[in-house]
Coordinates of C-alpha atoms (C1' of nucleotides) in Angstrom, one line a residue:
Chain A
M1 CA 1.5 34.2 21.4
T2 CA 3.4 31.2 22.2
S3 CA 7.0 31.3 21.6
A4 CA 6.5 34.9 20.8
D5 CA 10.0 35.6 21.8
S6 CA 11.4 34.0 18.7
G7 CA 9.3 36.3 16.6
T8 CA 10.2 39.8 15.8
A9 CA 11.5 39.9 19.3
A10 CA 13.3 42.8 20.9
E11 CA 10.3 43.6 23.0
S12 CA 12.2 44.0 26.2
P13 CA 10.7 46.5 28.6
A14 CA 13.7 47.5 30.6
Q15 CA 16.6 46.7 28.5
P16 CA 19.8 48.7 28.6
V17 CA 20.7 48.0 25.0
R18 CA 24.4 48.7 25.1
G19 CA 25.9 47.9 21.7
R20 CA 24.8 48.2 18.1
P21 CA 21.2 47.6 17.7
R22 CA 19.9 44.9 15.4
S23 CA 19.1 46.1 11.9
E24 CA 15.5 46.0 11.0
A25 CA 16.5 45.7 7.4
V26 CA 18.3 42.5 8.1
E27 CA 15.2 41.2 9.7
Q28 CA 13.2 41.9 6.7
A29 CA 15.7 40.6 4.3
I30 CA 15.7 37.2 6.1
V31 CA 12.0 36.9 6.1
E32 CA 11.7 38.2 2.6
G33 CA 14.3 35.8 1.4
T34 CA 12.6 32.9 3.0
M35 CA 9.3 33.8 1.4
K36 CA 11.0 34.1 -2.0
L37 CA 12.3 30.6 -1.7
L38 CA 9.0 29.3 -0.6
E39 CA 7.3 31.1 -3.5
E40 CA 9.6 29.3 -5.9
G41 CA 8.2 26.1 -4.7
V42 CA 11.2 25.0 -2.6
P43 CA 9.8 22.6 0.0
L44 CA 10.6 23.1 3.6
G45 CA 12.8 20.0 3.6
E46 CA 15.1 21.7 1.1
L47 CA 15.2 24.9 3.0
S48 CA 18.4 25.4 4.9
I49 CA 19.7 28.2 7.0
E50 CA 22.7 28.5 4.7
R51 CA 20.5 28.8 1.7
I52 CA 18.3 31.4 3.3
A53 CA 21.3 33.4 4.3
R54 CA 22.7 33.2 0.8
T55 CA 19.4 34.3 -0.7
A56 CA 18.9 37.1 1.8
G57 CA 22.5 38.3 1.5
V58 CA 23.2 38.0 5.2
G59 CA 25.4 35.9 7.4
K60 CA 24.3 32.8 9.1
A61 CA 24.9 34.2 12.5
A62 CA 22.4 37.0 11.8
I63 CA 19.7 34.3 11.5
Y64 CA 20.8 32.3 14.5
R65 CA 20.9 35.5 16.5
R66 CA 17.2 35.9 16.0
W67 CA 15.7 32.4 15.6
K68 CA 16.4 29.1 17.2
G69 CA 16.2 27.2 13.9
K70 CA 14.5 26.8 10.6
E71 CA 11.2 25.8 12.2
A72 CA 10.9 28.9 14.3
L73 CA 11.7 31.1 11.4
F74 CA 9.1 29.4 9.3
V75 CA 6.5 30.0 11.9
D76 CA 7.3 33.7 11.9
V77 CA 7.2 33.9 8.1
L78 CA 3.9 32.2 8.2
R79 CA 2.5 34.9 10.5
T80 CA 4.1 37.7 8.5
V81 CA 2.8 36.7 5.1
E82 CA -0.7 36.1 6.1
P83 CA -2.9 38.9 4.8
D84 CA -5.5 40.5 6.9
G85 CA -8.9 38.9 6.9
P86 CA -11.6 40.2 4.6
E87 CA -13.8 43.1 5.5
L88 CA -17.3 42.0 5.7
P89 CA -20.0 44.3 4.3
G90 CA -22.4 43.2 6.9
T91 CA -25.4 43.8 4.7
S92 CA -26.5 40.1 4.8
M93 CA -25.2 36.7 5.5
R94 CA -25.1 36.0 1.8
D95 CA -22.9 39.0 1.1
D96 CA -20.6 38.2 4.0
L97 CA -20.2 34.7 2.7
V98 CA -19.4 36.0 -0.8
A99 CA -16.8 38.3 0.7
L100 CA -15.2 35.4 2.7
L101 CA -15.0 33.2 -0.4
E102 CA -13.9 36.0 -2.6
W103 CA -11.0 36.6 -0.2
Q104 CA -10.1 33.0 -0.4
R105 CA -10.2 33.0 -4.1
R106 CA -7.9 36.0 -4.4
R107 CA -5.6 34.4 -1.9
G108 CA -5.5 31.3 -4.0
L109 CA -4.5 33.4 -7.0
A110 CA -1.6 35.1 -5.1
S111 CA 1.4 32.8 -5.7
R112 CA 3.1 33.9 -2.6
S113 CA 0.3 33.2 -0.2
S114 CA -0.6 30.1 -2.1
A115 CA 2.8 28.5 -2.1
I116 CA 3.4 29.1 1.5
L117 CA -0.1 27.9 2.3
R118 CA 0.6 24.6 0.5
T119 CA 3.9 24.2 2.3
A120 CA 2.3 24.8 5.6
H121 CA -0.3 22.2 4.9
A122 CA 2.3 19.8 3.7
Q123 CA 4.4 20.0 6.8
M124 CA 1.8 20.1 9.5
K125 CA 1.7 16.4 9.8
S126 CA 5.4 16.1 10.5
S127 CA 5.7 19.2 12.6
P128 CA 3.0 19.7 15.2
R129 CA 4.5 23.0 16.3
I130 CA 4.1 24.4 12.8
W131 CA 0.6 23.1 12.5
E132 CA -0.2 24.5 15.9
A133 CA 1.1 27.9 15.0
Y134 CA -0.6 27.9 11.7
H135 CA -3.9 26.7 13.0
S136 CA -4.1 29.2 15.8
T137 CA -3.1 32.3 13.9
V138 CA -4.7 31.6 10.6
I139 CA -7.3 28.9 10.4
A140 CA -9.0 29.3 13.7
P141 CA -9.8 33.0 13.4
R142 CA -11.0 32.6 9.9
R143 CA -13.2 29.7 10.8
K144 CA -14.6 31.5 13.8
L145 CA -15.5 34.4 11.5
G146 CA -17.3 32.1 9.2
M147 CA -19.2 30.6 12.1
E148 CA -20.3 33.9 13.3
V149 CA -21.6 34.9 9.9
L150 CA -23.6 31.7 9.7
R151 CA -25.0 32.0 13.2
R152 CA -26.1 35.5 12.5
G153 CA -27.7 34.2 9.3
Q154 CA -29.6 31.7 11.4
R155 CA -30.9 34.5 13.7
D156 CA -31.9 36.7 10.8
G157 CA -33.7 33.9 9.0
E158 CA -31.3 33.6 6.1
L159 CA -30.1 30.1 7.0
R160 CA -31.9 27.0 8.0
T161 CA -31.6 26.5 11.8
D162 CA -31.7 22.7 11.6
L163 CA -28.2 22.4 10.3
D164 CA -24.9 22.1 12.0
V165 CA -23.0 25.3 11.4
E166 CA -19.7 23.4 11.3
L167 CA -20.9 21.3 8.4
V168 CA -22.4 24.3 6.6
N169 CA -19.2 26.2 7.0
D170 CA -17.4 23.4 5.2
L171 CA -20.0 23.2 2.6
F172 CA -19.3 26.8 1.7
M173 CA -15.5 26.9 2.2
G174 CA -14.7 23.4 1.0
P175 CA -15.2 23.9 -2.7
M176 CA -13.2 27.1 -2.8
L177 CA -10.4 25.7 -0.6
V178 CA -10.1 22.7 -2.8
R179 CA -9.5 24.8 -5.8
A180 CA -7.3 27.3 -4.1
V181 CA -5.1 25.0 -2.1
L182 CA -5.3 21.5 -3.3
R183 CA -5.5 21.8 -7.1
P184 CA -2.8 24.1 -8.5
D185 CA -4.4 24.2 -11.9
A186 CA -7.9 24.8 -10.8
D187 CA -10.3 27.4 -12.3
L188 CA -10.6 30.5 -10.1
T189 CA -12.4 32.8 -12.4
E190 CA -14.2 35.9 -11.3
G191 CA -17.6 35.4 -9.9
L192 CA -16.8 32.0 -8.5
A193 CA -17.6 33.1 -5.0
Q194 CA -21.1 34.3 -5.9
R195 CA -21.8 31.1 -7.8
I196 CA -20.9 28.9 -5.0
V197 CA -22.7 30.8 -2.3
D198 CA -25.9 31.3 -4.4
T199 CA -26.0 27.7 -5.6
L200 CA -25.7 26.4 -2.1
L201 CA -28.1 28.9 -0.7
D202 CA -30.8 27.7 -3.0
G203 CA -31.0 24.7 -0.8
L204 CA -29.9 26.2 2.5
R205 CA -32.2 29.1 2.7
P206 CA -35.2 28.4 4.9
P207 CA -38.7 28.2 3.5
G208 CA -40.1 31.7 3.7
A209 CA -37.0 33.7 3.1
P210 CA -36.9 36.5 0.4
S211 CA -33.6 37.5 -1.1
V212 CA -32.1 36.2 -4.2
G213 CA -34.3 33.4 -5.2
G214 CA -37.6 32.4 -3.9
A215 CA -37.8 29.4 -1.8
A216 CA -40.5 26.9 -2.1
A217 CA -42.2 24.3 -0.1
P218 CA -41.2 23.6 3.5
R219 CA -39.2 20.6 4.2
S220 CA -38.4 18.6 7.2
V221 CA -35.0 17.3 6.9
S222 CA -33.4 15.5 9.6
S223 CA -35.9 13.7 11.8
P224 CA -35.0 10.1 11.7
A225 CA -38.0 7.8 11.9
D226 CA -36.3 5.0 13.5
P227 CA -32.5 5.1 13.6
A228 CA -32.3 1.6 15.0
E229 CA -33.6 -0.2 12.0
C230 CA -32.2 1.9 9.2
A231 CA -28.9 2.4 10.8
R232 CA -27.1 0.3 8.4
S233 CA -27.6 -0.4 4.7
V234 CA -25.0 2.2 3.7
T235 CA -22.5 1.5 6.4
E236 CA -21.0 -1.7 5.2
H237 CA -18.0 -2.1 3.0
P238 CA -15.7 -5.1 2.5
Chain B
M1 CA 1.7 -4.7 -12.0
T2 CA 2.6 -3.4 -8.6
S3 CA 6.2 -2.6 -9.1
A4 CA 8.3 -3.9 -11.7
D5 CA 7.6 -1.2 -14.2
S6 CA 7.6 2.5 -14.7
G7 CA 10.7 3.1 -12.5
T8 CA 13.2 1.1 -14.4
A9 CA 13.3 -1.1 -17.4
A10 CA 12.1 -4.4 -16.1
E11 CA 9.5 -5.2 -18.7
S12 CA 11.7 -6.8 -21.3
P13 CA 9.7 -9.2 -23.5
A14 CA 12.1 -11.9 -24.3
Q15 CA 14.8 -11.9 -21.8
P16 CA 17.0 -14.9 -21.2
V17 CA 17.3 -14.3 -17.5
R18 CA 20.6 -15.9 -16.8
G19 CA 21.5 -15.3 -13.2
R20 CA 19.7 -15.1 -9.9
P21 CA 16.3 -13.6 -10.3
R22 CA 15.3 -10.6 -8.4
S23 CA 13.5 -11.3 -5.2
E24 CA 9.9 -10.3 -5.1
A25 CA 10.2 -10.1 -1.3
V26 CA 12.9 -7.5 -1.6
E27 CA 10.7 -5.5 -3.9
Q28 CA 7.9 -5.6 -1.4
A29 CA 10.1 -4.8 1.5
I30 CA 11.3 -1.6 -0.2
V31 CA 7.9 -0.4 -1.1
E32 CA 6.6 -1.3 2.3
G33 CA 9.4 0.4 4.1
T34 CA 8.9 3.5 2.1
M35 CA 5.2 3.5 3.0
K36 CA 6.0 3.0 6.7
L37 CA 8.2 6.0 6.7
L38 CA 5.7 8.1 4.9
E39 CA 3.0 7.0 7.3
E40 CA 5.1 8.1 10.2
G41 CA 4.9 11.6 8.7
V42 CA 8.4 11.7 7.4
P43 CA 8.3 14.3 4.6
L44 CA 9.7 13.5 1.2
G45 CA 12.6 15.9 1.8
E46 CA 13.8 13.8 4.7
L47 CA 13.4 10.5 2.9
S48 CA 16.7 9.2 1.7
I49 CA 17.6 6.0 -0.1
E50 CA 19.9 5.1 2.7
R51 CA 17.1 5.5 5.2
I52 CA 14.7 3.5 3.2
A53 CA 17.2 0.7 2.8
R54 CA 17.8 0.7 6.5
T55 CA 14.1 0.6 7.3
A56 CA 13.5 -2.1 4.7
G57 CA 16.5 -4.1 5.7
V58 CA 18.0 -4.2 2.2
G59 CA 21.1 -2.9 0.6
K60 CA 21.1 0.4 -1.2
A61 CA 22.1 -1.3 -4.4
A62 CA 18.9 -3.3 -4.3
I63 CA 17.0 -0.1 -4.6
Y64 CA 19.2 1.5 -7.2
R65 CA 18.9 -1.7 -9.2
R66 CA 15.2 -1.1 -9.5
W67 CA 14.6 2.6 -9.4
K68 CA 16.4 5.5 -10.8
G69 CA 16.1 7.5 -7.7
K70 CA 13.9 8.5 -4.8
E71 CA 11.4 10.2 -7.0
A72 CA 10.7 7.3 -9.3
L73 CA 10.3 5.1 -6.2
F74 CA 7.8 7.5 -4.7
V75 CA 5.7 7.5 -7.8
D76 CA 5.5 3.7 -7.7
V77 CA 4.6 3.7 -4.1
L78 CA 2.0 6.2 -4.8
R79 CA 0.4 3.9 -7.4
T80 CA 0.7 0.9 -5.1
V81 CA -0.9 2.4 -2.1
E82 CA -3.8 3.9 -3.9
P83 CA -6.9 1.8 -3.1
D84 CA -9.3 0.8 -5.8
G85 CA -12.0 3.2 -6.5
P86 CA -15.4 2.7 -4.9
E87 CA -18.0 0.5 -6.4
L88 CA -21.0 2.5 -7.3
P89 CA -24.4 0.9 -6.5
G90 CA -25.8 2.5 -9.7
T91 CA -29.3 2.8 -8.2
S92 CA -29.4 6.5 -8.4
M93 CA -27.1 9.5 -8.7
R94 CA -27.7 10.3 -5.0
D95 CA -26.6 6.8 -3.9
D96 CA -23.6 6.9 -6.2
L97 CA -22.5 10.3 -4.8
V98 CA -22.9 8.9 -1.3
A99 CA -20.7 6.0 -2.2
L100 CA -18.1 8.3 -3.7
L101 CA -18.0 10.5 -0.6
E102 CA -18.1 7.6 1.8
W103 CA -15.0 6.2 0.0
Q104 CA -13.3 9.5 0.5
R105 CA -14.2 9.6 4.1
R106 CA -12.8 6.1 4.8
R107 CA -9.7 7.0 2.9
G108 CA -9.3 10.1 5.1
L109 CA -9.5 7.8 8.1
A110 CA -6.9 5.5 6.9
S111 CA -3.6 6.9 8.1
R112 CA -1.6 5.2 5.5
S113 CA -3.4 6.6 2.5
S114 CA -3.9 9.8 4.3
A115 CA -0.3 10.6 5.1
I116 CA 0.9 9.6 1.7
L117 CA -1.9 11.7 0.2
R118 CA -0.7 14.7 2.1
T119 CA 2.8 14.2 1.1
A120 CA 1.8 13.9 -2.5
H121 CA -0.1 17.1 -2.4
A122 CA 2.8 18.8 -0.6
Q123 CA 5.4 17.9 -3.1
M124 CA 3.5 18.3 -6.3
K125 CA 4.3 21.9 -6.6
S126 CA 8.0 21.4 -6.5
S127 CA 8.0 18.2 -8.5
P128 CA 6.0 18.4 -11.7
R129 CA 6.7 14.7 -12.4
I130 CA 5.2 13.5 -9.2
W131 CA 2.2 15.8 -9.6
E132 CA 1.8 14.5 -13.2
A133 CA 1.9 10.9 -12.1
Y134 CA -0.4 11.4 -9.2
H135 CA -2.9 13.4 -11.2
S136 CA -3.1 11.0 -14.1
T137 CA -3.4 7.9 -12.0
V138 CA -5.4 9.1 -9.1
I139 CA -7.2 12.4 -9.4
A140 CA -8.3 12.4 -13.0
P141 CA -10.0 9.0 -13.0
R142 CA -11.8 9.7 -9.8
R143 CA -12.9 13.1 -11.0
K144 CA -14.0 11.6 -14.3
L145 CA -16.1 9.1 -12.4
G146 CA -17.8 11.9 -10.4
M147 CA -18.6 13.8 -13.6
E148 CA -20.2 10.8 -15.2
V149 CA -22.4 10.3 -12.2
L150 CA -23.5 13.9 -12.2
R151 CA -24.2 13.9 -16.0
R152 CA -26.2 10.8 -15.6
G153 CA -28.1 12.5 -12.8
Q154 CA -28.8 15.4 -15.2
R155 CA -30.2 13.0 -17.8
D156 CA -32.3 11.2 -15.2
G157 CA -33.7 14.4 -13.7
E158 CA -31.9 14.1 -10.4
L159 CA -29.8 17.2 -10.9
R160 CA -30.5 20.6 -12.3
T161 CA -29.2 20.9 -15.8
D162 CA -28.4 24.6 -15.6
L163 CA -25.3 24.0 -13.5
D164 CA -21.7 23.4 -14.5
V165 CA -20.9 19.9 -13.6
E166 CA -17.3 20.8 -12.7
L167 CA -18.6 23.2 -10.1
V168 CA -21.1 20.8 -8.8
N169 CA -18.5 18.1 -8.5
D170 CA -16.4 20.5 -6.3
L171 CA -19.5 21.3 -4.3
F172 CA -19.9 17.7 -3.4
M173 CA -16.2 16.7 -3.1
G174 CA -14.9 19.9 -1.6
P175 CA -16.3 19.6 1.9
M176 CA -15.2 16.0 2.3
L177 CA -11.8 16.6 0.8
V178 CA -11.1 19.5 3.1
R179 CA -11.8 17.4 6.1
A180 CA -10.0 14.3 4.9
V181 CA -6.9 15.9 3.4
L182 CA -6.5 19.4 4.7
R183 CA -7.5 19.2 8.4
P184 CA -6.0 16.4 10.2
D185 CA -8.2 16.8 13.2
A186 CA -11.4 17.1 11.4
D187 CA -14.6 15.3 12.2
L188 CA -15.2 12.3 9.9
T189 CA -18.0 10.5 11.7
E190 CA -20.2 8.0 10.2
G191 CA -23.0 9.3 8.1
L192 CA -21.1 12.4 7.0
A193 CA -21.3 11.4 3.4
Q194 CA -25.1 11.2 3.4
R195 CA -25.5 14.4 5.3
I196 CA -23.4 16.3 2.7
V197 CA -25.1 14.8 -0.3
D198 CA -28.6 15.3 1.0
T199 CA -28.1 18.7 2.3
L200 CA -26.6 19.8 -1.0
L201 CA -29.2 18.0 -3.1
D202 CA -32.0 19.9 -1.4
G203 CA -30.9 22.8 -3.5
L204 CA -29.4 21.0 -6.4
R205 CA -32.3 18.9 -7.2
P206 CA -34.5 20.4 -9.9
P207 CA -37.8 21.8 -8.9
G208 CA -40.2 19.2 -10.1
A209 CA -38.0 16.2 -9.4
P210 CA -39.2 13.4 -7.1
S211 CA -37.2 12.4 -4.2
V212 CA -35.0 9.4 -4.3
G213 CA -37.7 7.0 -3.6
G214 CA -40.0 8.7 -6.0
A215 CA -43.7 9.4 -5.5
A216 CA -45.5 12.0 -3.4
A217 CA -44.2 15.4 -2.5
P218 CA -41.4 16.9 -4.5
R219 CA -39.4 18.2 -1.6
S220 CA -40.3 16.1 1.4
V221 CA -36.9 14.8 1.9
S222 CA -37.0 12.6 4.8
S223 CA -40.3 11.1 5.0
P224 CA -38.8 7.6 4.9
A225 CA -41.2 5.6 2.8
D226 CA -38.4 3.4 1.9
P227 CA -36.1 1.9 4.6
A228 CA -33.2 1.9 2.2
E229 CA -33.4 5.6 2.0
C230 CA -33.6 6.6 5.6
A231 CA -30.0 5.7 6.2
R232 CA -29.1 9.2 5.4
S233 CA -30.6 10.6 8.5
V234 CA -28.6 8.5 10.8
T235 CA -26.3 11.0 12.3
E236 CA -25.5 10.3 15.9
H237 CA -23.8 13.7 16.1
P238 CA -22.1 14.3 19.4
Chain C
dC1 C1' 30.4 -27.2 -12.7
dC2 C1' 30.4 -22.6 -14.0
dA3 C1' 29.0 -18.2 -15.7
dT4 C1' 25.8 -14.9 -14.4
dT5 C1' 23.1 -12.1 -11.6
dT6 C1' 21.2 -10.8 -7.0
dC7 C1' 21.6 -10.6 -2.2
dG8 C1' 23.2 -7.7 2.3
dA9 C1' 26.8 -5.2 3.8
dT10 C1' 29.9 -1.8 3.6
dA11 C1' 33.7 1.2 2.0
dC12 C1' 34.7 5.2 -0.9
dG13 C1' 35.1 10.3 -2.3
dG14 C1' 32.3 14.0 -2.6
dC15 C1' 28.9 17.3 -1.2
dA16 C1' 25.6 20.2 1.4
dC17 C1' 24.4 21.5 5.6
dC18 C1' 24.7 21.8 10.6
dG19 C1' 25.6 25.1 14.7
dT20 C1' 29.6 27.5 16.7
dC21 C1' 33.1 30.5 16.5
dT22 C1' 36.4 34.0 14.9
dC23 C1' 37.7 37.5 12.0
dG24 C1' 37.7 42.8 10.7
dT25 C1' 34.4 46.4 10.4
dA26 C1' 30.3 49.2 11.6
dT27 C1' 27.3 51.4 14.9
dC28 C1' 25.3 52.2 19.0
dG29 C1' 25.3 54.2 24.4
dA30 C1' 28.0 56.1 28.0
Chain D
dT1 C1' 37.0 57.8 23.3
dC2 C1' 35.7 53.2 24.8
dG3 C1' 33.1 49.0 25.6
dA4 C1' 29.6 46.4 23.7
dT5 C1' 27.0 44.5 20.2
dA6 C1' 25.7 43.6 15.3
dC7 C1' 27.2 43.1 10.8
dG8 C1' 29.0 40.0 6.5
dA9 C1' 32.1 36.5 5.6
dG10 C1' 33.6 32.3 6.2
dA11 C1' 36.6 28.6 8.8
dC12 C1' 35.7 24.6 11.6
dG13 C1' 34.6 19.7 12.8
dG14 C1' 30.7 16.8 12.5
dT15 C1' 26.8 14.5 10.3
dG16 C1' 24.1 12.4 6.8
dC17 C1' 23.3 11.3 2.3
dC18 C1' 24.8 10.7 -2.5
dG19 C1' 25.8 7.2 -6.2
dT20 C1' 29.3 3.8 -7.3
dA21 C1' 32.1 -0.1 -6.4
dT22 C1' 33.5 -4.3 -4.2
dC23 C1' 33.1 -8.2 -1.2
dG24 C1' 31.6 -13.2 -0.2
dA25 C1' 27.4 -15.7 -0.2
dA26 C1' 23.2 -17.3 -2.5
dA27 C1' 20.5 -18.7 -6.5
dT28 C1' 19.6 -19.6 -11.1
dG29 C1' 20.3 -21.6 -16.1
dG30 C1' 23.2 -23.9 -19.4

DNA sequence: CCATTTCGATACGGCACCGTCTCGTATCGA
DNA sequence: TCGATACGAGACGGTGCCGTATCGAAATGG
């Protein structure tokens, strides 16, 4: 994708590579060294090419030969470290959601992924390029996956159809993301994914649906009687 | 309270201040300048005493006279910028939760608070002192407040008693936090707090409990018998 | 009036890093 | 064998920041 060149480049169709080829081992050492530093909690601001070169045991030139600067390198590392998305069982929306959340939970437990995740979120405000790369390669696909699961759930009668799937997606992912990303000391015990999904489903499942727990009376949720007159009452704050 | 403590000595009980007193304006200029830089997205790693002094229009010595270093200053800025917690209406658990989430939403919309919040989260991994200060002065009290609201809700029959309040708290706060803190481009439209709380409550409310307004059907959520209650359904979603 | 302390400004030596460039060596294609 | 390129190492001048010190000018109390 964008800027792909900077990445593990060397994809030149017709290239009469004349001299010594670039060492793949050096490539890996650089990325690995960067990840190691990131894992140790070194913020992006304290990362320097010289320090990475020292850690990786390579010369500075070897890095500048491949990447334009620290930022481009970081984007590549971001893409490299990202684990593959979870495999969805496909048996039901509920099971798929559990799988998605369970994957997030494990990811939060992995220090490598976790630390880099944090740094990425930290820097995205100051560096639109990093945020752009991270969003398009990591967040967007995962989010899209969640949406599809939810929409399928709506078709199959596992999820109320009167709700905005964007919101529902955040209702499911939010709690786990907060624990995995925002709070380093949070509880991420086994079974958390199921608990979240099932607790939420108890209210999200449409009236007559079978599955885990029985649902009860029908409910009509969002049909405002008269928006005009009840519009405020909660909206004012000094 | 703002300033004048934590960082440096300052609070000496009986001090025969002999010479020229420290200017309160200088104090404010320093904190204000730091906030301005933080707002602009400058990460903590790129913040320097010299840059702060330049921005604030003060001498470096004026800063070193008050704070031990960049970290101590940042902790003080953190405390200063943090807005007061929300006032809870106390009419019901549901209303209190809406107030809590609404406060988070507004906070997410305020660029100042938001940017500093992000930076704080970014740096806490690498700097335990900052995380400690931020956690004890900001996160812990707010979290405690949420817990109390939920426990009171359990006592009053507004919330199922078979659920872990820690988890429930994350179920409520997670979605809003994700949008406010993690995703800079997220949707934070008016009425989001109500939508989250009510959608979740539809499953969190114990079986036989009456709706907010009381009376009638257990689960008929939005049959607005009470105008104060129908505010939740105001969504104006694009 | 004078000692004391703060003010902005700035000079100081030191340090880490920047990005480029040059070594001597290693490794490829021709 | 030879030209080209990559390798680690590190020299190079430049930049920005560090934390301290010093300056003359305010501002306070005794």
